[in-house]
Coordinates of C-alpha atoms in Angstrom, one line a residue:
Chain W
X58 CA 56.3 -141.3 75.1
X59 CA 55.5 -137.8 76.3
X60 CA 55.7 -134.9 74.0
X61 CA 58.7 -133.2 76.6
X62 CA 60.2 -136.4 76.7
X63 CA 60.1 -137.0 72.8
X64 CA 61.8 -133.1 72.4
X65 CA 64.1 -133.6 74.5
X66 CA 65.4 -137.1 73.1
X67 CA 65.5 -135.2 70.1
X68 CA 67.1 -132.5 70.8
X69 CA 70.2 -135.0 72.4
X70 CA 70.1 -137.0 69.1
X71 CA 70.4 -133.5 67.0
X72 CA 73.1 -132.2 69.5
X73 CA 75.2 -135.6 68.6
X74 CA 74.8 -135.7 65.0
X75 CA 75.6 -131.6 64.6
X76 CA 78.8 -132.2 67.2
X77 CA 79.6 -134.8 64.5
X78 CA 79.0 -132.8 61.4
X79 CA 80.3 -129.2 62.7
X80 CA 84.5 -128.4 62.5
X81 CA 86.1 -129.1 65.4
X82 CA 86.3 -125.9 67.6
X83 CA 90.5 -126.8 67.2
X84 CA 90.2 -127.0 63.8
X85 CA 91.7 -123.5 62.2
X86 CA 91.2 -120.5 62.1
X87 CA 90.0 -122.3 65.7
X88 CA 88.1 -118.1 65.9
X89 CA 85.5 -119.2 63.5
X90 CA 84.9 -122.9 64.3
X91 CA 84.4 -121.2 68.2
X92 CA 82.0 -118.6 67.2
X93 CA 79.7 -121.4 64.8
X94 CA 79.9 -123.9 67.7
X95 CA 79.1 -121.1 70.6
X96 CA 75.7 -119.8 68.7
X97 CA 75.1 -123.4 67.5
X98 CA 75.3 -124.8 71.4
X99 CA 73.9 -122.0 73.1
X100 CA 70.8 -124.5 74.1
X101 CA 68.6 -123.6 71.6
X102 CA 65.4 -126.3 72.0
X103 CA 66.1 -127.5 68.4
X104 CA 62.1 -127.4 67.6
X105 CA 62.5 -127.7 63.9
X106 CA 64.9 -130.6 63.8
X107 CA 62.5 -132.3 66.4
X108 CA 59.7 -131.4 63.1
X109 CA 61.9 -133.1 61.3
X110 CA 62.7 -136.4 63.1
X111 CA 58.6 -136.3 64.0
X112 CA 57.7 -135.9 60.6
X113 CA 60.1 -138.6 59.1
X114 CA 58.6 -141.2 61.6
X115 CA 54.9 -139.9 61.2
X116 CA 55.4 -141.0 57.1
X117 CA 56.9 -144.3 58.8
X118 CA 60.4 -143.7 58.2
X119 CA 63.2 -143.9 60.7
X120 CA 64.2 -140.9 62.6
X121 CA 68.2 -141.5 61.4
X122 CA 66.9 -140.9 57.4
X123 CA 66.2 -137.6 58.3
X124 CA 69.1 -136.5 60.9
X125 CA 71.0 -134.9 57.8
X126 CA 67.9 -132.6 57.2
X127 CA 67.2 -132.0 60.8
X128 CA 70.7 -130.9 61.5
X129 CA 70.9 -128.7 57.7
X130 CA 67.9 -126.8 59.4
X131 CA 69.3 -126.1 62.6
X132 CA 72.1 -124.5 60.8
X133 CA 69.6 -121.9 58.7
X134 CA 68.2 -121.6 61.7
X135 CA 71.1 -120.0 63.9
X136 CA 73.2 -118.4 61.1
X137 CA 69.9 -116.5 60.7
X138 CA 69.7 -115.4 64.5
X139 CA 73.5 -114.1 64.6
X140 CA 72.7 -112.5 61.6
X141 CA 69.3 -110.9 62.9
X142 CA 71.3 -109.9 66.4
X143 CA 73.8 -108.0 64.5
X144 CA 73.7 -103.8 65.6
X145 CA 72.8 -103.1 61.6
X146 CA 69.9 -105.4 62.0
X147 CA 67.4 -105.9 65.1
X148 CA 70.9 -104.9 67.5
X149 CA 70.5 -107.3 69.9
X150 CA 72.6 -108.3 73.1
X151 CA 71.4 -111.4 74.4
X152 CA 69.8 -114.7 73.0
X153 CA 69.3 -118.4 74.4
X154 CA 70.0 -116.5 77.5
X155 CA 73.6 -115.7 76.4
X156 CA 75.6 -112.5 75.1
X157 CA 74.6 -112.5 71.0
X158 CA 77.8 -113.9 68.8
X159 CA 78.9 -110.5 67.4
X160 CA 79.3 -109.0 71.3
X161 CA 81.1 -112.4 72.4
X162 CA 83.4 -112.1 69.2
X163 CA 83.1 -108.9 67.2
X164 CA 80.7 -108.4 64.4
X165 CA 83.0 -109.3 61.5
X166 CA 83.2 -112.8 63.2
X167 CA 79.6 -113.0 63.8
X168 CA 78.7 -112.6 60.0
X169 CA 81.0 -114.7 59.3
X170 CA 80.1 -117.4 61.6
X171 CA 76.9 -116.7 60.2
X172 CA 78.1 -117.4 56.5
X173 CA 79.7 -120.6 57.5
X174 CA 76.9 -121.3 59.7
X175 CA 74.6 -121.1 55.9
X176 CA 77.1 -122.5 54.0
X177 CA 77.8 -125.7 56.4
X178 CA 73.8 -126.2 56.3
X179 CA 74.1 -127.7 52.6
X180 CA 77.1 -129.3 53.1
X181 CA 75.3 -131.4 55.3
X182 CA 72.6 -131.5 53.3
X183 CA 73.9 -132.8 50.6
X184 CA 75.3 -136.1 53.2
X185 CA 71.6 -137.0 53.2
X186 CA 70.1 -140.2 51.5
X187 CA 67.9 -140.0 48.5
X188 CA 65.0 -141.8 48.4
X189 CA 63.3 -143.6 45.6
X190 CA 60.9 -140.1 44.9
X191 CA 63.6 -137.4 46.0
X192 CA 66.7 -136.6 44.9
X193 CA 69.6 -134.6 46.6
X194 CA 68.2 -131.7 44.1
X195 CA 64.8 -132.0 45.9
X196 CA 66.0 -131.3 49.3
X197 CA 68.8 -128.4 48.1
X198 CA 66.5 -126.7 46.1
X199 CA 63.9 -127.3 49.3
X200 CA 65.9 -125.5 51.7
X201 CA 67.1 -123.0 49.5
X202 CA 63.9 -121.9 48.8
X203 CA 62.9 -121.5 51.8
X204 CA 65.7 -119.7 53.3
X205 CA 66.3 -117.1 50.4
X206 CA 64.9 -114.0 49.1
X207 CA 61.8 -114.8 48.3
X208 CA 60.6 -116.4 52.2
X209 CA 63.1 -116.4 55.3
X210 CA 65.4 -113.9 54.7
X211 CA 62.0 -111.9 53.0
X212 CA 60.8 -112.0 56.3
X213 CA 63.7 -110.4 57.8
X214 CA 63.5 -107.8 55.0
X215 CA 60.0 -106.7 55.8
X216 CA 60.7 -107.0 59.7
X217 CA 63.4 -104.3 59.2
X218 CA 61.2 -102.1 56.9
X219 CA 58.3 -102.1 58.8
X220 CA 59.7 -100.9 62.2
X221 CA 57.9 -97.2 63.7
X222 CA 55.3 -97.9 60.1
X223 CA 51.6 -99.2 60.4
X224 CA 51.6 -102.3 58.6
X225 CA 48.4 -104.1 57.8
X226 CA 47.3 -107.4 59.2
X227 CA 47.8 -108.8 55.8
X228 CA 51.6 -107.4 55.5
X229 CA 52.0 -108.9 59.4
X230 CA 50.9 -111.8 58.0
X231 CA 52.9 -112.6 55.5
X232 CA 56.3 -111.0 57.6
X233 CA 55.5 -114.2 60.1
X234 CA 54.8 -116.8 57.1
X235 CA 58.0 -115.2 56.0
X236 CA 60.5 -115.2 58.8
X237 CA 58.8 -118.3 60.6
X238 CA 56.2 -120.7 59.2
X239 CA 58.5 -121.2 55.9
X240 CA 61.7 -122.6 57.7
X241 CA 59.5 -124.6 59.8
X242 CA 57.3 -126.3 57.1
X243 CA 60.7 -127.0 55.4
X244 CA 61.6 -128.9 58.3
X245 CA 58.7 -131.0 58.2
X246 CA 59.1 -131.3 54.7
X247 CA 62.4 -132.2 54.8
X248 CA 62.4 -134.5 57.4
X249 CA 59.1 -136.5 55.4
X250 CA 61.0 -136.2 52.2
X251 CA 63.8 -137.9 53.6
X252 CA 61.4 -140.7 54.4
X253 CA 60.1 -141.1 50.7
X254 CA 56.5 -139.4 52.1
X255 CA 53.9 -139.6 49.4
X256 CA 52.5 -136.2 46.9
X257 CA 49.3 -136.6 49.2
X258 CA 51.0 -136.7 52.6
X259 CA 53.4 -134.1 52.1
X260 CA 50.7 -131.4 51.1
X261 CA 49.0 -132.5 54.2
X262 CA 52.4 -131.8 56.4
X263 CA 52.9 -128.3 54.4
X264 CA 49.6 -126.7 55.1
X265 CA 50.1 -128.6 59.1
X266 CA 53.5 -126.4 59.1
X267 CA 51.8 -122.9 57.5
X268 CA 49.2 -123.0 60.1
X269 CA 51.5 -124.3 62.7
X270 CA 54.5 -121.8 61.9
X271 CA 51.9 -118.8 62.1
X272 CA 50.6 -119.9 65.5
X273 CA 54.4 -119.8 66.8
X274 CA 55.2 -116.7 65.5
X275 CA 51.8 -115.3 67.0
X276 CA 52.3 -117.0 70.3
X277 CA 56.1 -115.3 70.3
X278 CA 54.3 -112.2 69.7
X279 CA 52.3 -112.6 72.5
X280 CA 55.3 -114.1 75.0
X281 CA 57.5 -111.0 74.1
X282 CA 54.9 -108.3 75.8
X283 CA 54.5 -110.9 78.5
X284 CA 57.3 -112.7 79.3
X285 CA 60.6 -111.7 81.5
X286 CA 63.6 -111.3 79.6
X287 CA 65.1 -113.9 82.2
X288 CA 62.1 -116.7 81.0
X289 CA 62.6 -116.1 77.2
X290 CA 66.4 -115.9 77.1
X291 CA 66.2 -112.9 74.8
X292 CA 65.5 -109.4 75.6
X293 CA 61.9 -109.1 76.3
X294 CA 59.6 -106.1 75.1
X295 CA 61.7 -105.5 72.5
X296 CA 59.1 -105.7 69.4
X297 CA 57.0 -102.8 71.2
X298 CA 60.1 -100.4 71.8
X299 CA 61.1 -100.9 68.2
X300 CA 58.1 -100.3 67.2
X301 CA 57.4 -103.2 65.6
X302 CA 54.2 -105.0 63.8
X303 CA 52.7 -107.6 65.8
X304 CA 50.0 -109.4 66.7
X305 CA 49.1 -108.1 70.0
X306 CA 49.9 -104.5 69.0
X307 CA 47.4 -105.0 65.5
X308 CA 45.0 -107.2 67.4
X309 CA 45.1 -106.7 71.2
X310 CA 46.4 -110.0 73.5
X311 CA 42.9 -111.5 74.1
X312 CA 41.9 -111.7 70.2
X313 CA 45.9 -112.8 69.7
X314 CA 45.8 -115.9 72.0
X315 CA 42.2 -116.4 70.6
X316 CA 43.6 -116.6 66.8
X317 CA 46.4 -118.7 68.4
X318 CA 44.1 -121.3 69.1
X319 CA 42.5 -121.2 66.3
X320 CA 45.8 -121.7 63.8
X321 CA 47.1 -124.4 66.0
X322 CA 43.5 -125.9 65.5
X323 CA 43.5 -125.6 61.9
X324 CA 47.4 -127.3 62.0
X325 CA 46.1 -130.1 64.2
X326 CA 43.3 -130.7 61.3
X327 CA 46.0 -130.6 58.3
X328 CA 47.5 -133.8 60.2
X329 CA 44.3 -135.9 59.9
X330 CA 45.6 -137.7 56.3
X331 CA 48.6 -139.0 58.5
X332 CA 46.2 -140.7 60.7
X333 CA 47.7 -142.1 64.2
X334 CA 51.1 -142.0 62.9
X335 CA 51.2 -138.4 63.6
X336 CA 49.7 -138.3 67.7
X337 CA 54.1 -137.2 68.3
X338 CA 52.9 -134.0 65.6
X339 CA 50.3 -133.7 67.4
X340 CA 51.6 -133.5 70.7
X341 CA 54.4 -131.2 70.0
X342 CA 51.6 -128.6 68.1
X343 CA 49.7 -128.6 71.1
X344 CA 52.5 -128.1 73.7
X345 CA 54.1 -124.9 71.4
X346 CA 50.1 -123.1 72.2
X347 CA 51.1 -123.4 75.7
X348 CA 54.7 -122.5 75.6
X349 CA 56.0 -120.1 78.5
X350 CA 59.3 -119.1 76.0
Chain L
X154 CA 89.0 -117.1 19.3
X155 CA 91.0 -114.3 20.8
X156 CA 91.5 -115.3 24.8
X157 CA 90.6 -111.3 25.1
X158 CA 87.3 -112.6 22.8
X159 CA 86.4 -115.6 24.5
X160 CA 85.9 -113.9 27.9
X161 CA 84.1 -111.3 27.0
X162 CA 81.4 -113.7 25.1
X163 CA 82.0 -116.0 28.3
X164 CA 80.7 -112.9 30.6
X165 CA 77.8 -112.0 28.1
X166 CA 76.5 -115.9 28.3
X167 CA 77.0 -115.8 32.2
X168 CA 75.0 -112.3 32.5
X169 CA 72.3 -113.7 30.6
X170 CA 71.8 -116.6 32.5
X171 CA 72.4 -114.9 36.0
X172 CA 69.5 -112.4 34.5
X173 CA 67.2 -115.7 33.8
X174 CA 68.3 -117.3 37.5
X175 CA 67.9 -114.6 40.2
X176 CA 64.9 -112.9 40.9
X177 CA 63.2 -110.3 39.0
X178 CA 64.2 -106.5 40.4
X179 CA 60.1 -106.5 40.8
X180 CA 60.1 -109.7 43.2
X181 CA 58.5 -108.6 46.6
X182 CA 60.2 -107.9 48.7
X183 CA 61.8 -105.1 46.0
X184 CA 64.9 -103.9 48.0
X185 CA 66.6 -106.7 48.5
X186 CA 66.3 -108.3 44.7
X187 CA 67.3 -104.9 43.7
X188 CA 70.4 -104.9 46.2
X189 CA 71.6 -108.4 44.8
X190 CA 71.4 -107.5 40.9
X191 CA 73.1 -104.1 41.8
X192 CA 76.6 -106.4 43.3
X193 CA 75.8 -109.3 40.9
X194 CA 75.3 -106.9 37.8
X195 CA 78.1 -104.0 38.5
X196 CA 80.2 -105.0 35.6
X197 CA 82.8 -107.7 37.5
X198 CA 84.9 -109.7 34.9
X199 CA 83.3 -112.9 35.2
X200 CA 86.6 -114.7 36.0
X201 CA 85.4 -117.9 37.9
X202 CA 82.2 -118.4 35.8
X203 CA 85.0 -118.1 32.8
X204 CA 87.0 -120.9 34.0
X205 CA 83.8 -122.9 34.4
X206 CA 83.1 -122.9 31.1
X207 CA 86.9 -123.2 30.1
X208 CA 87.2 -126.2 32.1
X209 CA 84.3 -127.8 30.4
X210 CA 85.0 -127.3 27.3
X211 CA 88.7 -128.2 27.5
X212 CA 87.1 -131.8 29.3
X213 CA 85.1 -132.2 26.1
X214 CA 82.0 -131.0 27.6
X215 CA 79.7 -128.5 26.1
X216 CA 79.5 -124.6 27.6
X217 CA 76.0 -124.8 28.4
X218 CA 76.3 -127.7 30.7
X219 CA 78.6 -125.9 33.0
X220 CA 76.4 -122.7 33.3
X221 CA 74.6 -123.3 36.4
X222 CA 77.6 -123.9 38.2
X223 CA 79.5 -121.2 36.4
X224 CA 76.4 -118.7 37.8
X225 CA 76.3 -121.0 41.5
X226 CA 80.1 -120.3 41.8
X227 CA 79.7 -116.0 40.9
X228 CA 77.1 -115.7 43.0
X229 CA 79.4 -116.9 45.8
X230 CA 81.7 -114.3 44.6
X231 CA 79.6 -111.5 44.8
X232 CA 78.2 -112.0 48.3
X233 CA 82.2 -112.5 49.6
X234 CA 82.5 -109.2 48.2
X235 CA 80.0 -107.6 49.9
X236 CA 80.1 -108.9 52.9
X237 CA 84.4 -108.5 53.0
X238 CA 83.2 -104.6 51.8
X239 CA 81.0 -104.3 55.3
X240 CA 82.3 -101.6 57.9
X241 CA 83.0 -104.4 60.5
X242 CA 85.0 -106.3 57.9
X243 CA 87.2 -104.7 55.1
X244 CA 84.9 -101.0 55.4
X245 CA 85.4 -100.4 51.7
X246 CA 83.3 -98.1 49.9
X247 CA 84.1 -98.7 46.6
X248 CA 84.2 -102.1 44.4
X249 CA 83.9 -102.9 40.7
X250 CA 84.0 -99.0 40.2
X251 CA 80.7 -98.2 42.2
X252 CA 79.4 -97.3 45.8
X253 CA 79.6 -100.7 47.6
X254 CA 76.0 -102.5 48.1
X255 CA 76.1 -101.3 52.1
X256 CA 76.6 -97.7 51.0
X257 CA 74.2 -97.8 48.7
X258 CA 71.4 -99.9 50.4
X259 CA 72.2 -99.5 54.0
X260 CA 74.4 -102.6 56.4
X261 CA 71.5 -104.2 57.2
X262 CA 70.3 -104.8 53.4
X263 CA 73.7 -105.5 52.9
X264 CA 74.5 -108.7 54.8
X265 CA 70.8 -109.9 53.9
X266 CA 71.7 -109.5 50.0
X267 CA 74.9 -111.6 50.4
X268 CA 73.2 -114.1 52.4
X269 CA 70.5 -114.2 49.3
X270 CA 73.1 -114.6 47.0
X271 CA 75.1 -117.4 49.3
X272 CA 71.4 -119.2 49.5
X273 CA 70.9 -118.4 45.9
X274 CA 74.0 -120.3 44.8
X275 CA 72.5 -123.8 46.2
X276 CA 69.2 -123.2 44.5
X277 CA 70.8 -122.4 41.2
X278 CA 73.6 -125.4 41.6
X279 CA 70.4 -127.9 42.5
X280 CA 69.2 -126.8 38.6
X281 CA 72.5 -128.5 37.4
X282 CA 72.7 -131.5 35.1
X283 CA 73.9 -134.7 37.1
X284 CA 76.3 -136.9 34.8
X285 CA 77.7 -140.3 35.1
X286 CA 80.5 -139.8 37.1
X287 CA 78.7 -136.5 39.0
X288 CA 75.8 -136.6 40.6
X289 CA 74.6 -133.1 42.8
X290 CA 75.7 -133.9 45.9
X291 CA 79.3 -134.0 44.6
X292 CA 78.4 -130.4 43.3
X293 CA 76.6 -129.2 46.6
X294 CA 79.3 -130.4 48.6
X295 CA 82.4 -129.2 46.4
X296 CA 80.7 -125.5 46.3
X297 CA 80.0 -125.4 50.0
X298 CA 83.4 -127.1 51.2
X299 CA 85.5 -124.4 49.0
X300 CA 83.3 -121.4 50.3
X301 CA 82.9 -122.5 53.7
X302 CA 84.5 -121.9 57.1
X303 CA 88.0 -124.0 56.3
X304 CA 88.5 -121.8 52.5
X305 CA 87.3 -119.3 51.3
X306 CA 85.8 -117.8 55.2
X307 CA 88.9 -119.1 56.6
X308 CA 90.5 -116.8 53.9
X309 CA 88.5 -113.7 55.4
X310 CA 88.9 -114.3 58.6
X311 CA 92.4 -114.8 58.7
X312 CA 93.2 -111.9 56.6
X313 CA 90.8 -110.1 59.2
X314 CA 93.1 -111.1 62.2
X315 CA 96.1 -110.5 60.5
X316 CA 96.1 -107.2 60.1
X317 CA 98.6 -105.0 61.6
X318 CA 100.4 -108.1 62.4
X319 CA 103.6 -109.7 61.1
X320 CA 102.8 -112.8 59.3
X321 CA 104.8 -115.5 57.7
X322 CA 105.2 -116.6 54.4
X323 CA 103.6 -119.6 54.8
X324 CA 100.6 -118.0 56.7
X325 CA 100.3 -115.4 53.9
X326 CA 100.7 -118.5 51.5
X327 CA 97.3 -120.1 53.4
X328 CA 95.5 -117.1 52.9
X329 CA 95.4 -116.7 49.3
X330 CA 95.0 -120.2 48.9
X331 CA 91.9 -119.5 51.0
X332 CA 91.0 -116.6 50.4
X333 CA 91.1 -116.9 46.1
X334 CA 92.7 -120.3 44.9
X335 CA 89.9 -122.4 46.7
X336 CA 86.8 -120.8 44.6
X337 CA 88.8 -120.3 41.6
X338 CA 89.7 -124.1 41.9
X339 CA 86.4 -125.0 42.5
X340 CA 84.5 -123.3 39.5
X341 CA 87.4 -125.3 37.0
X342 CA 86.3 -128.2 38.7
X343 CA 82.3 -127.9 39.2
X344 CA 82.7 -127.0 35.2
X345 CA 84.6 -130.1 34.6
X346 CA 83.0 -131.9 36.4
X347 CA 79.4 -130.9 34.4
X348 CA 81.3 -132.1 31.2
X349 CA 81.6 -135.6 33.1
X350 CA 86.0 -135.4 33.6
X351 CA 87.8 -138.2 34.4
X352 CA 89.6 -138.4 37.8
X353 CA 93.1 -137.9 36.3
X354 CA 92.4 -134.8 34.0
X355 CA 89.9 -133.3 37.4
X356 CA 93.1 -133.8 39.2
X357 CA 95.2 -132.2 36.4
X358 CA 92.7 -128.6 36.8
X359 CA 93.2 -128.6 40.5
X360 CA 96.5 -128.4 40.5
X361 CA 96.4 -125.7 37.4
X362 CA 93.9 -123.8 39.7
X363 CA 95.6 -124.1 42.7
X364 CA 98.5 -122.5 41.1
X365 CA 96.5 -119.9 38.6
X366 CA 95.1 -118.8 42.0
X367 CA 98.0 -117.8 44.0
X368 CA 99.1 -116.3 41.2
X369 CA 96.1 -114.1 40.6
X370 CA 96.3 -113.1 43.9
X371 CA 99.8 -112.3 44.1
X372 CA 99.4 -110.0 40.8
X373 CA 96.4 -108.4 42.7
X374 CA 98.9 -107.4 45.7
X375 CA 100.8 -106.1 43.0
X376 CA 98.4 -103.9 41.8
X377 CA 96.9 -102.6 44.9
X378 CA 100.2 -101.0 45.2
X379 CA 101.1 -100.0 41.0
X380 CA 97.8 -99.4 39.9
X381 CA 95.4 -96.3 40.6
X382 CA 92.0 -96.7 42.2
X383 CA 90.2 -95.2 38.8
X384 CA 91.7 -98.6 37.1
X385 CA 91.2 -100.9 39.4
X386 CA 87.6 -100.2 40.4
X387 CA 88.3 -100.4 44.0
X388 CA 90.2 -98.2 46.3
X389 CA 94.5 -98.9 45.6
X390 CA 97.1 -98.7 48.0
X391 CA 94.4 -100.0 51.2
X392 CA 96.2 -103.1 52.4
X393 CA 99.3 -101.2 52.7
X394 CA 97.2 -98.6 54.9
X395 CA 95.3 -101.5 56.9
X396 CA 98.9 -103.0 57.1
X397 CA 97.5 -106.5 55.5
X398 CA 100.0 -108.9 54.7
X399 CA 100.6 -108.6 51.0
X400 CA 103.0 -110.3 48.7
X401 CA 104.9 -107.0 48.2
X402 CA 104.9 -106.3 51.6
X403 CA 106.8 -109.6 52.2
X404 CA 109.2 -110.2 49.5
X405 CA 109.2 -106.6 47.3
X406 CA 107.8 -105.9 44.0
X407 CA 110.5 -107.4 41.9
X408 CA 110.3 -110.5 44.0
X409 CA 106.9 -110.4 43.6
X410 CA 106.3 -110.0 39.9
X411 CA 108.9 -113.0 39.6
X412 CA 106.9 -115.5 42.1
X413 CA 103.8 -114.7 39.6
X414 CA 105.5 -115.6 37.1
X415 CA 106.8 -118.5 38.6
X416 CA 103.2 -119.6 39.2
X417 CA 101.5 -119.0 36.3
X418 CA 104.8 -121.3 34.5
X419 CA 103.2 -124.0 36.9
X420 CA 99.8 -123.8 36.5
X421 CA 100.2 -124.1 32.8
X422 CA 102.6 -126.9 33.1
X423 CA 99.8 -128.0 35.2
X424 CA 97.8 -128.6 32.0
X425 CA 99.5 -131.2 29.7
X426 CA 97.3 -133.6 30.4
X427 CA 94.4 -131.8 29.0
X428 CA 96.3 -131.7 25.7
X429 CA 95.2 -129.0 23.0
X430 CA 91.7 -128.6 24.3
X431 CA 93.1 -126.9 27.3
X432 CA 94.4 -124.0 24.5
X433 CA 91.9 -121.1 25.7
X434 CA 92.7 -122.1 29.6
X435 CA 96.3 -121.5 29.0
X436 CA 95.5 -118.0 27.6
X437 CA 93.2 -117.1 30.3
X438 CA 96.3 -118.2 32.6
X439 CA 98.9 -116.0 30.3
X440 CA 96.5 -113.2 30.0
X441 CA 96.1 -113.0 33.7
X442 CA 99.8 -112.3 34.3
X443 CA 99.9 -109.3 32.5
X444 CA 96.4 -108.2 33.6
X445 CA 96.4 -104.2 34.5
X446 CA 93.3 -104.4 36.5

């Protein structure tokens, strides 16, 4: 199967399952359930479930064992856009090529949707199957981790402390670690956990996501000085009028795309332990380095 | 042991424990582990993490087992109350006697804290002690059904729409459920459920909770109205200016006073089958009725 093909079936299986596992938009207060469902089905291209379904069938499990995971992810993933969007944070009208939740329904809904959004992710979680190595414990305290204080929402933290300052390229670095390549290698992790991975396997998938999550974040970077706000669905040039750290404005674009290629390189390595299992990993790391948005 | 005693030694055995669970003030990044001890530590009564304990104890259960989710359920708490305390939600500047967290930290810091503290909750309630009948998905999914989008948000956000509006008796009657009885209910049960409780007496503490909480919310109406903002720690008399629909609003203070009475008589009638152990829980239930603040 091609690597398009594969993310899109993906994203179709993770749009079933979350229409499953989300409140109906009826069900009351029918405000809340409308503003979840319209940031949660805005057409976002569900990359870190697809990590997850890839990375359950790479350690030779079945995609379904890690559906639960993929969808928790998806979850922390969107509550933590509405909740970046909001005016006290990045202030941001438009994402997935749609008004943001809080100009659509207000900013008290959109952190709430937001809360619901966080809160819904481990109730879902905790619908998944252990496995004979990892418990229900494993995968909370897994996703918590990676989405509190300490990583994701660090990230955001830094992001918003560093705008109009000069940060150094080790600060940037750990901002994108941070805000992106944790939430992502939780995915992967998640979705091999789900499929019993073994100790070995799963260090290999965590330093493929680190590496892989950084090359994202570098390659968004690069797409938001280059990019049309029509192509990327969000307002583009926005880092550079905020003032923001990033990696073309620390590094220039050339040595950007450069060290692009050269993370997504060092991901593609990580895999090897995984052996041909992982060619779908593979695939999808290669096709992000090219991404137009 | 005093009821008066056996909270006070409850809070002091909670604040250790929060203390040795969140993040040091000293955790990068600093701000935001500093805004979430400032609203976790500003002196709140310790109520649901109370019960917790309570509940175990009366179920035959030890204390200690029921710490994790006593903390897991007062970290939820604590980030309702700051978010609820946010300009585009309640705009309150005061709570527990202090500057709220967004007018000490700034908005944005603000919704991040509560989200750490939301996130924090799973990761703390992961650290729990599975028993027989209890395993952590029944935790995980009992925490995040009571604080998620059909509760305790559901709570917020109808309260949010209502305002200004005439609402019914029943509506205002789905509210506090929401809005209090859900999380009060659910740290009895997560505690009971640490001490192992059978089905019938788990049964028996929802019911006292669901009743306890409507009550304690009906006696806080009745003190946003008879109390002074000095005593209460938070600034009296504001549903009446935001026009919220309040139990005094609805049925008068006499009426009022009478329907908590009524409640509490429930609740504790709620409790025979818990026997004599349930002694300090029908204390907390009494003292709560005559509570000043």
């Amino acid at each position: 199967m091609e690597v398009q093909e594969y993310l899109k079936k993906a994203a179709q299986t993770v749009d079933v399952a979350l229409d499953s596992l989300i409140p109906k938009q009826s069900t009351k207060p029918a405000s809340i359930h409308k503003a979840m469902r319209y940031s949660l089905f805005a057409g976002g291209k569900r990359l870190r479930p697809a990590l997850a379904l890839a990375a359950a069938e790479a350690c030779g499990g079945a995609l379904e064992a890690a559906l639960h995971a993929a969808c928790a992810v998806e979850c922390i993933h969107t509550y933590s856009l509405i909740h970046d969007d909001l005016p006290c944070m990045d202030d941001d009208d438009l994402r997935r090529g749609r008004p943001t939740c809080h100009i659509v329904f207000g900013e008290g809904l959109a952190v709430l949707a937001g809360d619901s959004l966080l809160t819904l992710a481990f109730e879902i979680l905790a619908q998944a199957q252990p496995t004979s190595r990892y418990g229900i414990a494993d995968f909370v305290r897994e996703l918590s981790v990676a989405s509190g204080s300490r990583w994701l929402i660090a990230g955001q933290v830094l992001d918003l402390e560093s705008e109009g300052k000069p940060v150094s390229k080790s600060a940037l670095k750990f901002i994108h670690q941070a805000k992106t390549a944790a939430l992502l290698t939780c995915a992967l992790r998640l979705g091999a956990m789900s499929a019993n991975v073994t100790p070995s396997k799963l260090k290999a998938l965590t330093d493929f996501g680190q590496a892989l999550g950084l090359a994202f974040q570098v390659i968004d970077d690069i797409l938001d000085v280059t990019q049309s706000t029509e192509k990327l669905g969000k307002t583009a040039g926005k880092d550079v009028k905020a003032f923001k750290a990033t990696y073309p404005a620390l590094f220039g674009l050339k040595k950007s795309r450069a060290l692009a290629a050269e993370l997504t390189e060092e991901a593609l390595s990580a895999l090897k332990p995984l052996g041909k299992k992982a060619v779908m990993m593979r695939g999808i790391a290669e096709s992000l380095l090219v991404r137009e948005y």
